[in-house]
Amino acid sequence: MAFPELRMRRLRRTDALRALVRETTLEPNDLIYPLFLCPGTGIRREVSSMPGVFNLSVDEAVREAEEAAQLGVGGLLLFGLPESKDETGSGAWEENGIVQQGLRALRQSSAAQKLVLIADVCLCEYTSHGHCGVVVQVRDGSGRDGFEVDNDPSLALLAKTAVSLAKAGADVVAPSDMMDGRVAAIRAALDREGLTQTPILSYASKFASAFYGPFREAADSAPQFGDRRSYQMDGANLREAMREIDLDLAEGADMILMKPAMPYLDVVRAARERVGVPIGAYQVSGEYSMLHAAFQKGWLDPTRAMMESLVGIRRAGADFIVTYFAKDAAKLLA
Ligand code: PBG
């Protein structure tokens, strides 16, 4: 059959028809809401490059979580701004670290019953140099002397952090550092501590991206020298992303996260076709800020552009989406 017998527009005539043939769904439950916890009480400090996103003291974060739970949001992804930073990022695994405090407080609230509490595992918010692992000086006479993020010594610190966060009440730990071997190190450490039921959501393919810029203001985690290109992936590489995914799964990742989302939807699709594990995609800070900048100028319709960006990520193959729009989108979907 072809035109004029066949007419594609027949199924687009009414809202009800369009809903009936809609291929991709989006539910509040699919959305994970990132929160940035900071010391103090009663603090709600807006991130200048991310309208509607705040650094929250623990008490305010609990209120925010309760609102998110009410709206049916699926879970939270927790980041921390510690009281102080040091060379190794010891604030990340402190018994009374900022995210650990937040997890315990959230566990006390009824909101936690409904939300999956995911703790980001990384050192960059906690190190004075802002890198995601231990920094060492290299003087090997190769002529390339300088500072380097040292992979292997970073693993024990990341593992310790994951254990500490799981003990404080994280349902899921999510390593975002991109060190080699960290998933295996974290799995072994969790199991050693009897935390055999804590799943690992690994940021399996995380690209070195300009779109993390606003996050580094939100989390105060900008590298103080150099950049992250020696550990995060080159944005040009799809096959390498598949290798990262295979390795993380072989090391014991239960779910994988792809990041950023919009400039890498082909990677999400390729991952979806390759593996059976649940896949999340992270609509990162720059994607959010970019849309908001256009909203402020009146150049894009906020509601429609937001929903289209989220449905696109689901259509690419993501089961769930980490997004700063989680509450806004959940309100619309209610
Ligand atoms: C920490 C981390 C980053 C993001 C999530 N975890 C920043 C980075 O790698 O520099 C970015 C999230 C966002 O931009 O919203 N390693």
mmCIF file of C-alpha atoms and ligand atoms in Angstrom:
data_model
loop_
_atom_site.group_PDB
_atom_site.id
_atom_site.type_symbol
_atom_site.label_atom_id
_atom_site.label_comp_id
_atom_site.label_asym_id
_atom_site.label_seq_id
_atom_site.Cartn_x
_atom_site.Cartn_y
_atom_site.Cartn_z
ATOM 1 C CA MET A 1 0.000 0.000 0.000
ATOM 2 C CA ALA A 2 1.197 3.487 -0.759
ATOM 3 C CA PHE A 3 -0.212 6.991 -0.914
ATOM 4 C CA PRO A 4 -3.032 7.882 -1.423
ATOM 5 C CA GLU A 5 -4.437 4.645 0.135
ATOM 6 C CA LEU A 6 -1.808 4.820 2.849
ATOM 7 C CA ARG A 7 -1.872 7.978 4.930
ATOM 8 C CA MET A 8 0.419 8.224 7.965
ATOM 9 C CA ARG A 9 -1.504 11.228 9.261
ATOM 10 C CA ARG A 10 -4.579 9.069 10.057
ATOM 11 C CA LEU A 11 -3.063 8.010 13.355
ATOM 12 C CA ARG A 12 -2.069 11.539 14.316
ATOM 13 C CA ARG A 13 -5.531 13.124 14.233
ATOM 14 C CA THR A 14 -6.460 13.224 17.923
ATOM 15 C CA ASP A 15 -4.760 13.203 21.299
ATOM 16 C CA ALA A 16 -6.299 9.831 22.051
ATOM 17 C CA LEU A 17 -5.040 8.265 18.831
ATOM 18 C CA ARG A 18 -1.571 9.697 19.345
ATOM 19 C CA ALA A 19 -1.515 8.323 22.887
ATOM 20 C CA LEU A 20 -2.618 4.890 21.674
ATOM 21 C CA VAL A 21 0.247 4.554 19.204
ATOM 22 C CA ARG A 22 2.918 6.221 21.323
ATOM 23 C CA GLU A 23 6.020 4.025 21.409
ATOM 24 C CA THR A 24 8.011 5.575 24.246
ATOM 25 C CA THR A 25 6.713 6.336 27.704
ATOM 26 C CA LEU A 26 8.084 8.536 30.432
ATOM 27 C CA GLU A 27 7.064 8.139 34.055
ATOM 28 C CA PRO A 28 8.128 9.997 37.202
ATOM 29 C CA ASN A 29 9.521 6.702 38.402
ATOM 30 C CA ASP A 30 12.052 6.736 35.537
ATOM 31 C CA LEU A 31 13.621 9.927 36.849
ATOM 32 C CA ILE A 32 16.509 10.300 39.298
ATOM 33 C CA TYR A 33 16.971 13.679 40.945
ATOM 34 C CA PRO A 34 20.523 14.848 41.829
ATOM 35 C CA LEU A 35 21.018 16.707 45.115
ATOM 36 C CA PHE A 36 24.070 18.644 46.302
ATOM 37 C CA LEU A 37 24.456 18.433 50.060
ATOM 38 C CA CYS A 38 26.372 21.068 52.008
ATOM 39 C CA PRO A 39 27.159 21.654 55.697
ATOM 40 C CA GLY A 40 24.954 23.817 57.894
ATOM 41 C CA THR A 41 21.227 24.140 58.475
ATOM 42 C CA GLY A 42 18.540 26.028 56.639
ATOM 43 C CA ILE A 43 20.786 26.499 53.611
ATOM 44 C CA ARG A 44 19.379 26.719 50.082
ATOM 45 C CA ARG A 45 22.006 28.335 47.893
ATOM 46 C CA GLU A 46 21.074 28.528 44.232
ATOM 47 C CA VAL A 47 23.743 27.505 41.706
ATOM 48 C CA SER A 48 24.127 30.561 39.487
ATOM 49 C CA SER A 49 24.460 28.593 36.252
ATOM 50 C CA MET A 50 21.612 26.182 37.097
ATOM 51 C CA PRO A 51 18.305 27.938 37.831
ATOM 52 C CA GLY A 52 16.256 25.906 40.314
ATOM 53 C CA VAL A 53 19.220 23.811 41.486
ATOM 54 C CA PHE A 54 20.577 24.400 44.985
ATOM 55 C CA ASN A 55 23.296 23.475 47.426
ATOM 56 C CA LEU A 56 21.176 22.158 50.282
ATOM 57 C CA SER A 57 21.960 21.584 53.914
ATOM 58 C CA VAL A 58 20.816 18.168 55.111
ATOM 59 C CA ASP A 59 17.557 19.439 56.647
ATOM 60 C CA GLU A 60 16.640 21.202 53.394
ATOM 61 C CA ALA A 61 17.636 18.135 51.382
ATOM 62 C CA VAL A 62 15.199 16.038 53.390
ATOM 63 C CA ARG A 63 12.411 18.488 52.517
ATOM 64 C CA GLU A 64 13.414 18.380 48.882
ATOM 65 C CA ALA A 65 13.446 14.573 48.977
ATOM 66 C CA GLU A 66 9.991 14.465 50.501
ATOM 67 C CA GLU A 67 8.668 16.667 47.739
ATOM 68 C CA ALA A 68 10.343 14.498 45.095
ATOM 69 C CA ALA A 69 8.895 11.345 46.678
ATOM 70 C CA GLN A 70 5.434 12.898 46.718
ATOM 71 C CA LEU A 71 5.762 13.570 43.012
ATOM 72 C CA GLY A 72 6.659 9.948 42.356
ATOM 73 C CA VAL A 73 10.286 10.570 41.367
ATOM 74 C CA GLY A 74 12.208 7.289 41.301
ATOM 75 C CA GLY A 75 15.265 8.188 43.314
ATOM 76 C CA LEU A 76 17.988 10.601 44.297
ATOM 77 C CA LEU A 77 21.633 10.842 43.285
ATOM 78 C CA LEU A 78 23.615 12.385 46.128
ATOM 79 C CA PHE A 79 26.717 14.568 45.846
ATOM 80 C CA GLY A 80 28.501 16.318 48.706
ATOM 81 C CA LEU A 81 30.317 19.560 49.344
ATOM 82 C CA PRO A 82 32.512 18.786 52.355
ATOM 83 C CA GLU A 83 33.492 21.151 55.145
ATOM 84 C CA SER A 84 37.120 20.957 53.989
ATOM 85 C CA LYS A 85 39.186 19.287 51.286
ATOM 86 C CA ASP A 86 42.571 17.560 51.318
ATOM 87 C CA GLU A 87 45.036 15.846 48.982
ATOM 88 C CA THR A 88 43.414 12.421 49.162
ATOM 89 C CA GLY A 89 39.763 13.427 49.493
ATOM 90 C CA SER A 90 39.304 11.873 52.931
ATOM 91 C CA GLY A 91 35.959 13.664 53.357
ATOM 92 C CA ALA A 92 34.523 11.147 50.903
ATOM 93 C CA TRP A 93 34.758 8.192 53.294
ATOM 94 C CA GLU A 94 34.480 9.963 56.652
ATOM 95 C CA GLU A 95 32.060 8.302 59.038
ATOM 96 C CA ASN A 96 30.420 11.677 59.491
ATOM 97 C CA GLY A 97 30.942 12.935 55.930
ATOM 98 C CA ILE A 98 28.348 15.189 54.394
ATOM 99 C CA VAL A 99 26.690 12.573 52.190
ATOM 100 C CA GLN A 100 26.850 10.018 55.011
ATOM 101 C CA GLN A 101 24.988 12.505 57.229
ATOM 102 C CA GLY A 102 22.490 13.119 54.458
ATOM 103 C CA LEU A 103 21.885 9.405 53.948
ATOM 104 C CA ARG A 104 21.226 8.842 57.640
ATOM 105 C CA ALA A 105 18.797 11.762 57.751
ATOM 106 C CA LEU A 106 17.000 10.587 54.622
ATOM 107 C CA ARG A 107 16.742 7.083 56.070
ATOM 108 C CA GLN A 108 14.890 8.602 59.047
ATOM 109 C CA SER A 109 12.346 10.266 56.784
ATOM 110 C CA SER A 110 9.359 8.541 55.254
ATOM 111 C CA ALA A 111 10.517 9.835 51.861
ATOM 112 C CA ALA A 112 13.342 7.325 51.807
ATOM 113 C CA GLN A 113 10.899 4.445 51.728
ATOM 114 C CA LYS A 114 9.796 5.493 48.254
ATOM 115 C CA LEU A 115 13.086 6.737 46.808
ATOM 116 C CA VAL A 116 16.114 4.790 45.651
ATOM 117 C CA LEU A 117 19.029 6.520 47.349
ATOM 118 C CA ILE A 118 22.021 6.466 45.023
ATOM 119 C CA ALA A 119 25.348 7.780 46.292
ATOM 120 C CA ASP A 120 27.866 9.085 43.782
ATOM 121 C CA VAL A 121 31.307 7.620 44.473
ATOM 122 C CA CYS A 122 34.104 9.959 43.465
ATOM 123 C CA LEU A 123 36.868 11.987 45.043
ATOM 124 C CA CYS A 124 36.775 15.212 43.009
ATOM 125 C CA GLU A 125 34.437 17.052 45.365
ATOM 126 C CA TYR A 126 36.714 16.126 48.281
ATOM 127 C CA THR A 127 40.222 16.628 46.934
ATOM 128 C CA SER A 128 41.988 19.985 47.163
ATOM 129 C CA HIS A 129 43.188 19.568 43.567
ATOM 130 C CA GLY A 130 39.727 18.656 42.275
ATOM 131 C CA HIS A 131 40.768 15.474 40.473
ATOM 132 C CA CYS A 132 38.855 12.204 40.778
ATOM 133 C CA GLY A 133 41.804 10.216 42.168
ATOM 134 C CA VAL A 134 45.145 10.511 43.891
ATOM 135 C CA VAL A 135 47.576 12.923 42.223
ATOM 136 C CA VAL A 136 51.273 12.069 42.031
ATOM 137 C CA GLN A 137 54.264 13.789 40.563
ATOM 138 C CA VAL A 138 55.850 11.856 37.721
ATOM 139 C CA ARG A 139 59.581 12.197 37.163
ATOM 140 C CA ASP A 140 60.454 9.216 35.044
ATOM 141 C CA GLY A 141 62.886 10.972 32.758
ATOM 142 C CA SER A 142 60.557 10.466 29.835
ATOM 143 C CA GLY A 143 60.406 14.152 29.146
ATOM 144 C CA ARG A 144 56.720 14.103 30.019
ATOM 145 C CA ASP A 145 57.230 14.878 33.692
ATOM 146 C CA GLY A 146 54.380 16.483 35.555
ATOM 147 C CA PHE A 147 51.386 15.616 37.667
ATOM 148 C CA GLU A 148 49.265 12.564 37.006
ATOM 149 C CA VAL A 149 46.153 10.993 38.481
ATOM 150 C CA ASP A 150 47.466 7.665 39.783
ATOM 151 C CA ASN A 151 45.019 4.870 39.063
ATOM 152 C CA ASP A 152 45.881 2.022 41.418
ATOM 153 C CA PRO A 153 46.243 3.866 44.736
ATOM 154 C CA SER A 154 42.915 5.573 43.996
ATOM 155 C CA LEU A 155 41.040 2.252 43.965
ATOM 156 C CA ALA A 156 41.315 1.563 47.684
ATOM 157 C CA LEU A 157 40.045 5.069 48.453
ATOM 158 C CA LEU A 158 37.077 4.705 46.133
ATOM 159 C CA ALA A 159 36.280 1.289 47.603
ATOM 160 C CA LYS A 160 36.466 2.689 51.122
ATOM 161 C CA THR A 161 34.122 5.497 50.073
ATOM 162 C CA ALA A 162 31.601 3.086 48.583
ATOM 163 C CA VAL A 163 31.586 0.961 51.752
ATOM 164 C CA SER A 164 31.132 4.025 53.940
ATOM 165 C CA LEU A 165 28.208 5.284 51.824
ATOM 166 C CA ALA A 166 26.512 1.881 51.746
ATOM 167 C CA LYS A 167 26.869 1.591 55.522
ATOM 168 C CA ALA A 168 25.334 5.045 55.938
ATOM 169 C CA GLY A 169 22.271 3.895 54.011
ATOM 170 C CA ALA A 170 22.848 4.170 50.264
ATOM 171 C CA ASP A 171 20.677 1.718 48.312
ATOM 172 C CA VAL A 172 23.047 1.912 45.347
ATOM 173 C CA VAL A 173 26.618 3.156 44.905
ATOM 174 C CA ALA A 174 27.552 4.881 41.649
ATOM 175 C CA PRO A 175 31.272 5.272 40.874
ATOM 176 C CA SER A 176 31.856 8.190 38.481
ATOM 177 C CA ASP A 177 35.641 8.492 38.681
ATOM 178 C CA MET A 178 36.608 6.437 35.578
ATOM 179 C CA MET A 179 39.643 4.751 37.169
ATOM 180 C CA ASP A 180 40.403 1.333 35.676
ATOM 181 C CA GLY A 181 39.404 -1.563 37.897
ATOM 182 C CA ARG A 182 37.261 0.413 40.296
ATOM 183 C CA VAL A 183 34.114 -1.661 39.895
ATOM 184 C CA ALA A 184 35.937 -4.864 40.900
ATOM 185 C CA ALA A 185 37.631 -3.070 43.795
ATOM 186 C CA ILE A 186 34.312 -1.692 45.038
ATOM 187 C CA ARG A 187 32.503 -5.037 44.648
ATOM 188 C CA ALA A 188 35.214 -6.859 46.590
ATOM 189 C CA ALA A 189 35.198 -4.266 49.376
ATOM 190 C CA LEU A 190 31.404 -4.281 49.681
ATOM 191 C CA ASP A 191 31.318 -8.070 49.808
ATOM 192 C CA ARG A 192 34.099 -8.186 52.383
ATOM 193 C CA GLU A 193 31.949 -5.993 54.606
ATOM 194 C CA GLY A 194 28.875 -8.158 54.114
ATOM 195 C CA LEU A 195 27.246 -5.565 51.862
ATOM 196 C CA THR A 196 26.514 -8.213 49.256
ATOM 197 C CA GLN A 197 23.092 -6.747 48.478
ATOM 198 C CA THR A 198 24.330 -3.280 47.508
ATOM 199 C CA PRO A 199 24.205 -2.862 43.722
ATOM 200 C CA ILE A 200 26.797 -0.938 41.734
ATOM 201 C CA LEU A 201 25.615 1.523 39.106
ATOM 202 C CA SER A 202 28.808 2.248 37.201
ATOM 203 C CA TYR A 203 29.271 5.299 35.049
ATOM 204 C CA ALA A 204 30.580 2.881 32.437
ATOM 205 C CA SER A 205 30.858 5.330 29.624
ATOM 206 C CA LYS A 206 31.602 8.784 30.846
ATOM 207 C CA PHE A 207 33.030 11.182 28.330
ATOM 208 C CA ALA A 208 35.310 14.132 29.075
ATOM 209 C CA SER A 209 32.722 16.806 28.391
ATOM 210 C CA ALA A 210 32.318 20.568 28.357
ATOM 211 C CA PHE A 211 28.753 19.913 29.487
ATOM 212 C CA TYR A 212 29.903 19.221 33.073
ATOM 213 C CA GLY A 213 30.852 22.889 33.486
ATOM 214 C CA PRO A 214 27.872 24.020 35.589
ATOM 215 C CA PHE A 215 28.116 20.906 37.806
ATOM 216 C CA ARG A 216 31.630 21.890 38.791
ATOM 217 C CA GLU A 217 30.193 25.122 40.165
ATOM 218 C CA ALA A 218 27.372 23.220 41.896
ATOM 219 C CA ALA A 219 29.735 20.655 43.426
ATOM 220 C CA ASP A 220 32.804 22.900 43.699
ATOM 221 C CA SER A 221 34.816 20.194 41.941
ATOM 222 C CA ALA A 222 36.666 21.885 39.097
ATOM 223 C CA PRO A 223 40.181 20.477 38.622
ATOM 224 C CA GLN A 224 42.720 23.017 39.905
ATOM 225 C CA PHE A 225 45.155 22.130 37.115
ATOM 226 C CA GLY A 226 44.833 20.283 33.840
ATOM 227 C CA ASP A 227 41.644 18.495 32.883
ATOM 228 C CA ARG A 228 40.053 15.047 33.108
ATOM 229 C CA ARG A 229 41.028 13.773 29.675
ATOM 230 C CA SER A 230 43.517 11.223 30.990
ATOM 231 C CA TYR A 231 40.712 9.297 32.714
ATOM 232 C CA GLN A 232 37.372 10.280 31.154
ATOM 233 C CA MET A 233 36.722 9.112 27.607
ATOM 234 C CA ASP A 234 37.330 10.924 24.351
ATOM 235 C CA GLY A 235 33.980 12.073 22.969
ATOM 236 C CA ALA A 236 34.807 10.697 19.550
ATOM 237 C CA ASN A 237 34.903 7.043 20.641
ATOM 238 C CA LEU A 238 31.924 4.718 20.428
ATOM 239 C CA ARG A 239 33.762 1.390 20.245
ATOM 240 C CA GLU A 240 35.807 2.310 23.286
ATOM 241 C CA ALA A 241 32.563 3.034 25.153
ATOM 242 C CA MET A 242 31.422 -0.518 24.394
ATOM 243 C CA ARG A 243 34.693 -1.889 25.783
ATOM 244 C CA GLU A 244 34.237 0.153 28.957
ATOM 245 C CA ILE A 245 30.749 -1.276 29.353
ATOM 246 C CA ASP A 246 31.926 -4.865 28.802
ATOM 247 C CA LEU A 247 34.704 -4.425 31.350
ATOM 248 C CA ASP A 248 32.477 -2.849 34.000
ATOM 249 C CA LEU A 249 29.959 -5.670 33.625
ATOM 250 C CA ALA A 250 32.714 -8.270 33.816
ATOM 251 C CA GLU A 251 33.917 -6.601 37.027
ATOM 252 C CA GLY A 252 30.451 -6.856 38.531
ATOM 253 C CA ALA A 253 28.459 -3.721 37.690
ATOM 254 C CA ASP A 254 24.717 -4.328 38.141
ATOM 255 C CA MET A 255 23.621 -1.338 36.074
ATOM 256 C CA ILE A 256 25.409 1.146 33.879
ATOM 257 C CA LEU A 257 25.104 4.880 33.443
ATOM 258 C CA MET A 258 25.849 6.728 30.218
ATOM 259 C CA LYS A 259 26.894 10.340 30.333
ATOM 260 C CA PRO A 260 26.293 12.976 29.040
ATOM 261 C CA ALA A 261 23.002 12.116 27.352
ATOM 262 C CA MET A 262 21.990 14.383 24.492
ATOM 263 C CA PRO A 263 25.325 14.636 22.650
ATOM 264 C CA TYR A 264 25.772 10.840 23.071
ATOM 265 C CA LEU A 265 22.368 9.319 22.296
ATOM 266 C CA ASP A 266 23.969 6.976 19.768
ATOM 267 C CA VAL A 267 26.094 5.552 22.576
ATOM 268 C CA VAL A 268 22.968 4.944 24.667
ATOM 269 C CA ARG A 269 21.354 3.162 21.724
ATOM 270 C CA ALA A 270 24.430 1.050 21.048
ATOM 271 C CA ALA A 271 24.637 0.090 24.722
ATOM 272 C CA ARG A 272 20.953 -0.833 24.737
ATOM 273 C CA GLU A 273 21.468 -3.186 21.817
ATOM 274 C CA ARG A 274 24.565 -4.730 23.342
ATOM 275 C CA VAL A 275 23.679 -5.519 26.961
ATOM 276 C CA GLY A 276 20.720 -6.695 29.010
ATOM 277 C CA VAL A 277 21.428 -4.829 32.241
ATOM 278 C CA PRO A 278 19.420 -1.744 33.189
ATOM 279 C CA ILE A 279 20.830 1.391 31.582
ATOM 280 C CA GLY A 280 20.577 4.913 32.902
ATOM 281 C CA ALA A 281 21.522 8.092 31.084
ATOM 282 C CA TYR A 282 22.601 11.285 32.809
ATOM 283 C CA GLN A 283 21.205 14.488 31.349
ATOM 284 C CA VAL A 284 24.082 16.508 32.751
ATOM 285 C CA SER A 285 24.320 20.016 34.110
ATOM 286 C CA GLY A 286 25.273 21.666 30.819
ATOM 287 C CA GLU A 287 22.294 20.129 29.040
ATOM 288 C CA TYR A 288 20.039 21.563 31.746
ATOM 289 C CA SER A 289 21.728 24.979 31.784
ATOM 290 C CA MET A 290 21.677 25.242 28.014
ATOM 291 C CA LEU A 291 17.944 24.629 27.899
ATOM 292 C CA HIS A 292 17.344 27.064 30.762
ATOM 293 C CA ALA A 293 19.346 29.755 29.016
ATOM 294 C CA ALA A 294 17.071 29.386 26.008
ATOM 295 C CA PHE A 295 13.972 29.401 28.252
ATOM 296 C CA GLN A 296 15.132 32.651 29.859
ATOM 297 C CA LYS A 297 15.483 34.245 26.474
ATOM 298 C CA GLY A 298 12.067 33.016 25.445
ATOM 299 C CA TRP A 299 13.640 31.065 22.606
ATOM 300 C CA LEU A 300 12.259 27.636 23.531
ATOM 301 C CA ASP A 301 9.005 26.526 25.111
ATOM 302 C CA PRO A 302 10.164 25.213 28.518
ATOM 303 C CA THR A 303 7.633 22.445 28.976
ATOM 304 C CA ARG A 304 7.817 21.056 25.483
ATOM 305 C CA ALA A 305 11.591 21.296 25.156
ATOM 306 C CA MET A 306 12.141 19.651 28.541
ATOM 307 C CA MET A 307 9.800 16.752 27.784
ATOM 308 C CA GLU A 308 11.185 16.273 24.297
ATOM 309 C CA SER A 309 14.723 16.102 25.665
ATOM 310 C CA LEU A 310 13.688 13.441 28.188
ATOM 311 C CA VAL A 311 11.626 11.327 25.804
ATOM 312 C CA GLY A 312 14.532 11.406 23.349
ATOM 313 C CA ILE A 313 16.805 9.876 25.971
ATOM 314 C CA ARG A 314 14.258 7.154 26.755
ATOM 315 C CA ARG A 315 13.746 6.470 23.046
ATOM 316 C CA ALA A 316 17.506 6.044 22.630
ATOM 317 C CA GLY A 317 17.217 3.162 25.085
ATOM 318 C CA ALA A 318 17.690 4.452 28.624
ATOM 319 C CA ASP A 319 15.575 2.777 31.293
ATOM 320 C CA PHE A 320 16.007 5.684 33.654
ATOM 321 C CA ILE A 321 17.298 9.239 33.450
ATOM 322 C CA VAL A 322 19.292 11.244 35.934
ATOM 323 C CA THR A 323 18.017 14.778 35.427
ATOM 324 C CA TYR A 324 17.808 18.130 37.179
ATOM 325 C CA PHE A 325 14.338 18.375 35.600
ATOM 326 C CA ALA A 326 13.087 15.378 37.626
ATOM 327 C CA LYS A 327 10.666 17.333 39.806
ATOM 328 C CA ASP A 328 9.480 19.621 36.989
ATOM 329 C CA ALA A 329 8.835 16.696 34.680
ATOM 330 C CA ALA A 330 7.173 14.603 37.397
ATOM 331 C CA LYS A 331 4.760 17.486 38.083
ATOM 332 C CA LEU A 332 3.701 17.490 34.460
ATOM 333 C CA LEU A 333 3.346 13.740 34.323
ATOM 334 C CA ALA A 334 1.219 13.575 37.476
HETATM 335 C C1 PBG B 1 32.213 13.593 39.430
HETATM 336 C C2 PBG B 1 31.025 13.878 38.575
HETATM 337 C C3 PBG B 1 30.853 14.885 37.605
HETATM 338 C C4 PBG B 1 29.535 14.808 37.181
HETATM 339 C C5 PBG B 1 28.949 13.762 37.876
HETATM 340 N N1 PBG B 1 29.889 13.182 38.712
HETATM 341 C C6 PBG B 1 31.759 15.946 37.155
HETATM 342 C C7 PBG B 1 32.968 15.640 36.393
HETATM 343 O O1 PBG B 1 33.252 14.510 36.029
HETATM 344 O O2 PBG B 1 33.696 16.611 36.197
HETATM 345 C C8 PBG B 1 28.866 15.712 36.177
HETATM 346 C C9 PBG B 1 27.383 15.814 36.291
HETATM 347 C C10 PBG B 1 26.789 16.993 35.626
HETATM 348 O O3 PBG B 1 27.442 17.724 34.853
HETATM 349 O O4 PBG B 1 25.582 17.215 35.851
HETATM 350 N N2 PBG B 1 33.254 12.943 38.833
#
